[in-house]
Amino acid sequence: MIHWSDTKLEDALACMYRIFLIYHQKVPRIMNPPLAAGLYTHAGCQKFNDPLKERPHFKSAESYAGRRVGSWKRFIAKNKIYGGQPIIEEFDGQVWAVAESVIRPCAEHFYEMFAQREKPVAGERKFKVGMGDFIIRGSYDVIDKPFTYLDYKTSSKERDLREDELRNDYQFTIYSAVFPLLVAHDNRLADGLGLRGKRRRA
């Protein structure tokens, strides 16, 4: 079986040689500052919304962002390593620069969105769906009431299923198709979304 994700599909359309290098030759992706900052920011969002962990409290979005930036500067920017990989800079000081250009605004925006809300129904919900000779894999960053999902990197708010998104966005086309199937086969998720007694019609 051939395994695909929305990212892999986008890579294939951009450059098949890239697919060959990454997935066949196993050439590792370069850990550059924007990628490291994105992974770091995502990890913080995941921890904050983890249903099984106590959510930390801060006085403001600025104080939360300050904590995230401070940790980045103390550990990541100082050593220039993330996830066990050295971070390759395009220019000197780039690892420090992304602290203010990427991590701080993203952290402030995230805190403003979620600090006053209950934890979502589910987070980091992975899926694997067979489609003919292909397997599609993915992961929802957030699943929440009433029947919504969110991606930390690309969503400014919970997404509705607009036709233009379904036509032009691989990630949300796939995720929109899988979402009802996921809920229909996961009783706990359906109950969390308040769909008890309705989920079998999804």
mmCIF file of C-alpha atoms in Angstrom:
data_model
loop_
_atom_site.group_PDB
_atom_site.id
_atom_site.type_symbol
_atom_site.label_atom_id
_atom_site.label_comp_id
_atom_site.label_asym_id
_atom_site.label_seq_id
_atom_site.Cartn_x
_atom_site.Cartn_y
_atom_site.Cartn_z
ATOM 1 C CA MET A 1 0.000 0.000 0.000
ATOM 2 C CA ILE A 2 1.160 3.550 -0.776
ATOM 3 C CA HIS A 3 0.887 5.990 2.131
ATOM 4 C CA TRP A 4 0.048 9.664 1.478
ATOM 5 C CA SER A 5 -0.684 12.794 3.461
ATOM 6 C CA ASP A 6 -1.761 16.269 2.373
ATOM 7 C CA THR A 7 1.843 17.466 2.769
ATOM 8 C CA LYS A 8 3.138 14.619 0.631
ATOM 9 C CA LEU A 9 0.544 15.387 -2.058
ATOM 10 C CA GLU A 10 1.629 19.029 -2.130
ATOM 11 C CA ASP A 11 5.285 17.950 -2.351
ATOM 12 C CA ALA A 12 4.449 15.643 -5.261
ATOM 13 C CA LEU A 13 2.697 18.386 -7.217
ATOM 14 C CA ALA A 14 5.580 20.783 -6.582
ATOM 15 C CA CYS A 15 8.411 18.378 -7.439
ATOM 16 C CA MET A 16 8.388 14.599 -7.887
ATOM 17 C CA TYR A 17 12.149 14.511 -7.452
ATOM 18 C CA ARG A 18 11.608 15.916 -3.973
ATOM 19 C CA ILE A 19 9.300 12.972 -3.252
ATOM 20 C CA PHE A 20 11.999 10.609 -4.485
ATOM 21 C CA LEU A 21 14.665 12.183 -2.271
ATOM 22 C CA ILE A 22 12.564 12.445 0.897
ATOM 23 C CA TYR A 23 10.481 9.270 0.810
ATOM 24 C CA HIS A 24 12.617 6.871 -1.243
ATOM 25 C CA GLN A 25 16.195 7.972 -0.583
ATOM 26 C CA LYS A 26 15.259 9.074 2.982
ATOM 27 C CA VAL A 27 17.195 12.324 2.690
ATOM 28 C CA PRO A 28 16.268 14.242 5.867
ATOM 29 C CA ARG A 29 14.606 17.623 5.582
ATOM 30 C CA ILE A 30 16.821 20.524 6.644
ATOM 31 C CA MET A 31 15.942 21.887 10.074
ATOM 32 C CA ASN A 32 15.889 25.594 9.288
ATOM 33 C CA PRO A 33 14.776 28.334 11.739
ATOM 34 C CA PRO A 34 11.200 28.745 10.396
ATOM 35 C CA LEU A 35 10.618 24.973 10.526
ATOM 36 C CA ALA A 36 12.062 24.716 14.034
ATOM 37 C CA ALA A 37 9.978 27.696 15.193
ATOM 38 C CA GLY A 38 6.837 26.156 13.698
ATOM 39 C CA LEU A 39 7.432 22.814 15.396
ATOM 40 C CA TYR A 40 8.232 24.543 18.691
ATOM 41 C CA THR A 41 5.081 26.681 18.508
ATOM 42 C CA HIS A 42 2.943 23.673 17.613
ATOM 43 C CA ALA A 43 4.332 21.699 20.562
ATOM 44 C CA GLY A 44 3.386 24.524 22.919
ATOM 45 C CA CYS A 45 -0.147 24.683 21.519
ATOM 46 C CA GLN A 46 -0.521 20.925 21.853
ATOM 47 C CA LYS A 47 0.618 20.952 25.477
ATOM 48 C CA PHE A 48 -1.684 23.868 26.359
ATOM 49 C CA ASN A 49 -4.765 22.112 24.952
ATOM 50 C CA ASP A 50 -3.911 18.564 26.018
ATOM 51 C CA PRO A 51 -7.097 17.186 27.642
ATOM 52 C CA LEU A 52 -4.994 15.051 30.008
ATOM 53 C CA LYS A 53 -2.766 17.853 31.338
ATOM 54 C CA GLU A 54 -3.497 20.808 33.578
ATOM 55 C CA ARG A 55 -3.633 24.006 31.594
ATOM 56 C CA PRO A 56 -1.202 26.728 32.750
ATOM 57 C CA HIS A 57 -2.571 30.179 33.589
ATOM 58 C CA PHE A 58 -0.972 33.484 32.655
ATOM 59 C CA LYS A 59 -1.960 37.093 33.296
ATOM 60 C CA SER A 60 -2.160 37.918 29.620
ATOM 61 C CA ALA A 61 -1.347 36.792 26.105
ATOM 62 C CA GLU A 62 1.811 38.891 26.342
ATOM 63 C CA SER A 63 3.020 37.037 29.433
ATOM 64 C CA TYR A 64 2.320 33.666 27.832
ATOM 65 C CA ALA A 65 4.161 34.687 24.678
ATOM 66 C CA GLY A 66 7.021 36.037 26.784
ATOM 67 C CA ARG A 67 7.390 32.637 28.459
ATOM 68 C CA ARG A 68 7.452 30.840 25.106
ATOM 69 C CA VAL A 69 9.983 33.285 23.631
ATOM 70 C CA GLY A 70 12.126 33.086 26.756
ATOM 71 C CA SER A 71 12.283 29.294 26.621
ATOM 72 C CA TRP A 72 13.184 29.430 22.929
ATOM 73 C CA LYS A 73 16.027 31.872 23.541
ATOM 74 C CA ARG A 74 17.399 29.996 26.558
ATOM 75 C CA PHE A 75 17.425 26.531 25.023
ATOM 76 C CA ILE A 76 16.916 26.548 21.255
ATOM 77 C CA ALA A 77 18.540 29.772 20.091
ATOM 78 C CA LYS A 78 21.454 29.304 22.453
ATOM 79 C CA ASN A 79 22.317 25.785 21.231
ATOM 80 C CA LYS A 80 20.868 26.044 17.677
ATOM 81 C CA ILE A 81 19.438 22.527 17.981
ATOM 82 C CA TYR A 82 15.814 21.385 17.857
ATOM 83 C CA GLY A 83 14.541 17.825 17.953
ATOM 84 C CA GLY A 84 18.099 16.573 18.035
ATOM 85 C CA GLN A 85 18.875 18.256 14.698
ATOM 86 C CA PRO A 86 21.168 21.242 14.152
ATOM 87 C CA ILE A 87 19.326 24.304 12.872
ATOM 88 C CA ILE A 88 20.778 25.618 9.614
ATOM 89 C CA GLU A 89 20.531 29.418 9.346
ATOM 90 C CA GLU A 90 20.166 31.322 6.074
ATOM 91 C CA PHE A 91 21.757 34.350 7.741
ATOM 92 C CA ASP A 92 23.536 34.933 11.019
ATOM 93 C CA GLY A 93 21.091 35.518 13.865
ATOM 94 C CA GLN A 94 18.064 34.030 12.131
ATOM 95 C CA VAL A 95 17.347 31.626 15.005
ATOM 96 C CA TRP A 96 17.113 34.607 17.368
ATOM 97 C CA ALA A 97 15.073 36.666 14.890
ATOM 98 C CA VAL A 98 12.255 34.119 14.577
ATOM 99 C CA ALA A 99 11.624 34.463 18.306
ATOM 100 C CA GLU A 100 10.062 37.874 17.732
ATOM 101 C CA SER A 101 8.873 37.460 14.145
ATOM 102 C CA VAL A 102 7.230 34.025 14.493
ATOM 103 C CA ILE A 103 6.996 32.672 18.028
ATOM 104 C CA ARG A 104 5.796 35.790 19.889
ATOM 105 C CA PRO A 105 2.918 36.773 17.566
ATOM 106 C CA CYS A 106 1.803 33.158 17.112
ATOM 107 C CA ALA A 107 1.841 32.544 20.875
ATOM 108 C CA GLU A 108 -0.126 35.726 21.586
ATOM 109 C CA HIS A 109 -2.727 34.876 18.959
ATOM 110 C CA PHE A 110 -3.064 31.309 20.219
ATOM 111 C CA TYR A 111 -3.504 32.400 23.856
ATOM 112 C CA GLU A 112 -6.137 34.967 22.896
ATOM 113 C CA MET A 113 -8.066 32.246 21.054
ATOM 114 C CA PHE A 114 -7.960 29.540 23.710
ATOM 115 C CA ALA A 115 -7.296 30.956 27.181
ATOM 116 C CA GLN A 116 -10.948 31.745 27.942
ATOM 117 C CA ARG A 117 -12.348 28.585 26.363
ATOM 118 C CA GLU A 118 -12.778 25.107 27.725
ATOM 119 C CA LYS A 119 -10.323 22.565 26.450
ATOM 120 C CA PRO A 120 -11.327 21.163 23.064
ATOM 121 C CA VAL A 121 -12.968 17.767 22.756
ATOM 122 C CA ALA A 122 -9.811 16.245 21.282
ATOM 123 C CA GLY A 123 -6.359 17.245 20.163
ATOM 124 C CA GLU A 124 -3.733 15.643 17.945
ATOM 125 C CA ARG A 125 -6.308 13.131 16.706
ATOM 126 C CA LYS A 126 -4.618 10.930 14.111
ATOM 127 C CA PHE A 127 -6.394 9.072 11.348
ATOM 128 C CA LYS A 128 -5.628 6.519 8.639
ATOM 129 C CA VAL A 129 -8.112 5.906 5.827
ATOM 130 C CA GLY A 130 -7.842 3.449 2.938
ATOM 131 C CA MET A 131 -8.819 4.712 -0.512
ATOM 132 C CA GLY A 132 -8.326 2.015 -3.153
ATOM 133 C CA ASP A 133 -4.624 1.188 -3.291
ATOM 134 C CA PHE A 134 -3.726 4.220 -1.199
ATOM 135 C CA ILE A 135 -3.694 4.999 2.507
ATOM 136 C CA ILE A 136 -4.243 8.606 3.584
ATOM 137 C CA ARG A 137 -2.786 9.602 6.939
ATOM 138 C CA GLY A 138 -3.231 12.817 8.878
ATOM 139 C CA SER A 139 -3.823 14.418 12.242
ATOM 140 C CA TYR A 140 -6.348 16.986 13.460
ATOM 141 C CA ASP A 141 -4.729 19.540 15.756
ATOM 142 C CA VAL A 142 -8.046 20.400 17.430
ATOM 143 C CA ILE A 143 -11.543 18.911 17.285
ATOM 144 C CA ASP A 144 -14.202 20.920 19.086
ATOM 145 C CA LYS A 145 -17.904 21.597 19.379
ATOM 146 C CA PRO A 146 -20.225 21.870 17.651
ATOM 147 C CA PHE A 147 -18.662 19.983 14.719
ATOM 148 C CA THR A 148 -15.435 21.767 13.920
ATOM 149 C CA TYR A 149 -11.739 21.184 13.557
ATOM 150 C CA LEU A 150 -8.728 23.481 13.435
ATOM 151 C CA ASP A 151 -5.136 23.451 12.232
ATOM 152 C CA TYR A 152 -2.760 25.601 14.266
ATOM 153 C CA LYS A 153 -0.602 26.635 11.316
ATOM 154 C CA THR A 154 -3.254 27.486 8.731
ATOM 155 C CA SER A 155 -6.417 28.380 10.639
ATOM 156 C CA SER A 156 -7.287 31.764 12.022
ATOM 157 C CA LYS A 157 -10.578 30.331 13.287
ATOM 158 C CA GLU A 158 -12.478 27.070 13.156
ATOM 159 C CA ARG A 159 -13.110 26.202 9.547
ATOM 160 C CA ASP A 160 -16.476 25.722 7.957
ATOM 161 C CA LEU A 161 -16.706 23.618 4.838
ATOM 162 C CA ARG A 162 -16.709 26.290 2.134
ATOM 163 C CA GLU A 163 -16.581 25.124 -1.470
ATOM 164 C CA ASP A 164 -13.523 27.218 -2.377
ATOM 165 C CA GLU A 165 -11.518 25.604 0.418
ATOM 166 C CA LEU A 166 -12.550 22.127 -0.621
ATOM 167 C CA ARG A 167 -11.504 22.839 -4.190
ATOM 168 C CA ASN A 168 -8.125 24.432 -3.456
ATOM 169 C CA ASP A 169 -6.831 23.124 -0.123
ATOM 170 C CA TYR A 170 -5.655 19.496 -0.008
ATOM 171 C CA GLN A 171 -5.478 19.396 3.754
ATOM 172 C CA PHE A 172 -9.025 20.553 4.382
ATOM 173 C CA THR A 173 -10.422 18.617 1.431
ATOM 174 C CA ILE A 174 -9.060 15.404 2.935
ATOM 175 C CA TYR A 175 -9.897 16.354 6.512
ATOM 176 C CA SER A 176 -13.447 17.392 5.578
ATOM 177 C CA ALA A 177 -14.050 14.035 3.895
ATOM 178 C CA VAL A 178 -12.586 12.044 6.793
ATOM 179 C CA PHE A 179 -14.168 14.008 9.662
ATOM 180 C CA PRO A 180 -17.705 12.504 9.494
ATOM 181 C CA LEU A 181 -16.237 9.019 9.119
ATOM 182 C CA LEU A 182 -14.005 9.546 12.122
ATOM 183 C CA VAL A 183 -16.884 10.718 14.299
ATOM 184 C CA ALA A 184 -19.194 7.929 13.081
ATOM 185 C CA HIS A 185 -16.696 5.271 14.187
ATOM 186 C CA ASP A 186 -15.515 6.857 17.451
ATOM 187 C CA ASN A 187 -18.222 6.819 20.127
ATOM 188 C CA ARG A 188 -16.173 8.806 22.627
ATOM 189 C CA LEU A 189 -15.496 11.564 20.108
ATOM 190 C CA ALA A 190 -19.144 11.637 19.029
ATOM 191 C CA ASP A 191 -20.279 11.919 22.644
ATOM 192 C CA GLY A 192 -17.793 14.729 23.266
ATOM 193 C CA LEU A 193 -19.266 16.621 20.318
ATOM 194 C CA GLY A 194 -22.773 16.154 21.696
ATOM 195 C CA LEU A 195 -23.838 13.846 18.884
ATOM 196 C CA ARG A 196 -25.148 10.987 21.007
ATOM 197 C CA GLY A 197 -27.893 9.263 19.078
ATOM 198 C CA LYS A 198 -27.034 11.188 15.873
ATOM 199 C CA ARG A 199 -23.587 9.897 15.012
ATOM 200 C CA ARG A 200 -24.731 6.824 13.109
ATOM 201 C CA ARG A 201 -26.331 9.087 10.496
ATOM 202 C CA ALA A 202 -23.025 10.922 9.857
#
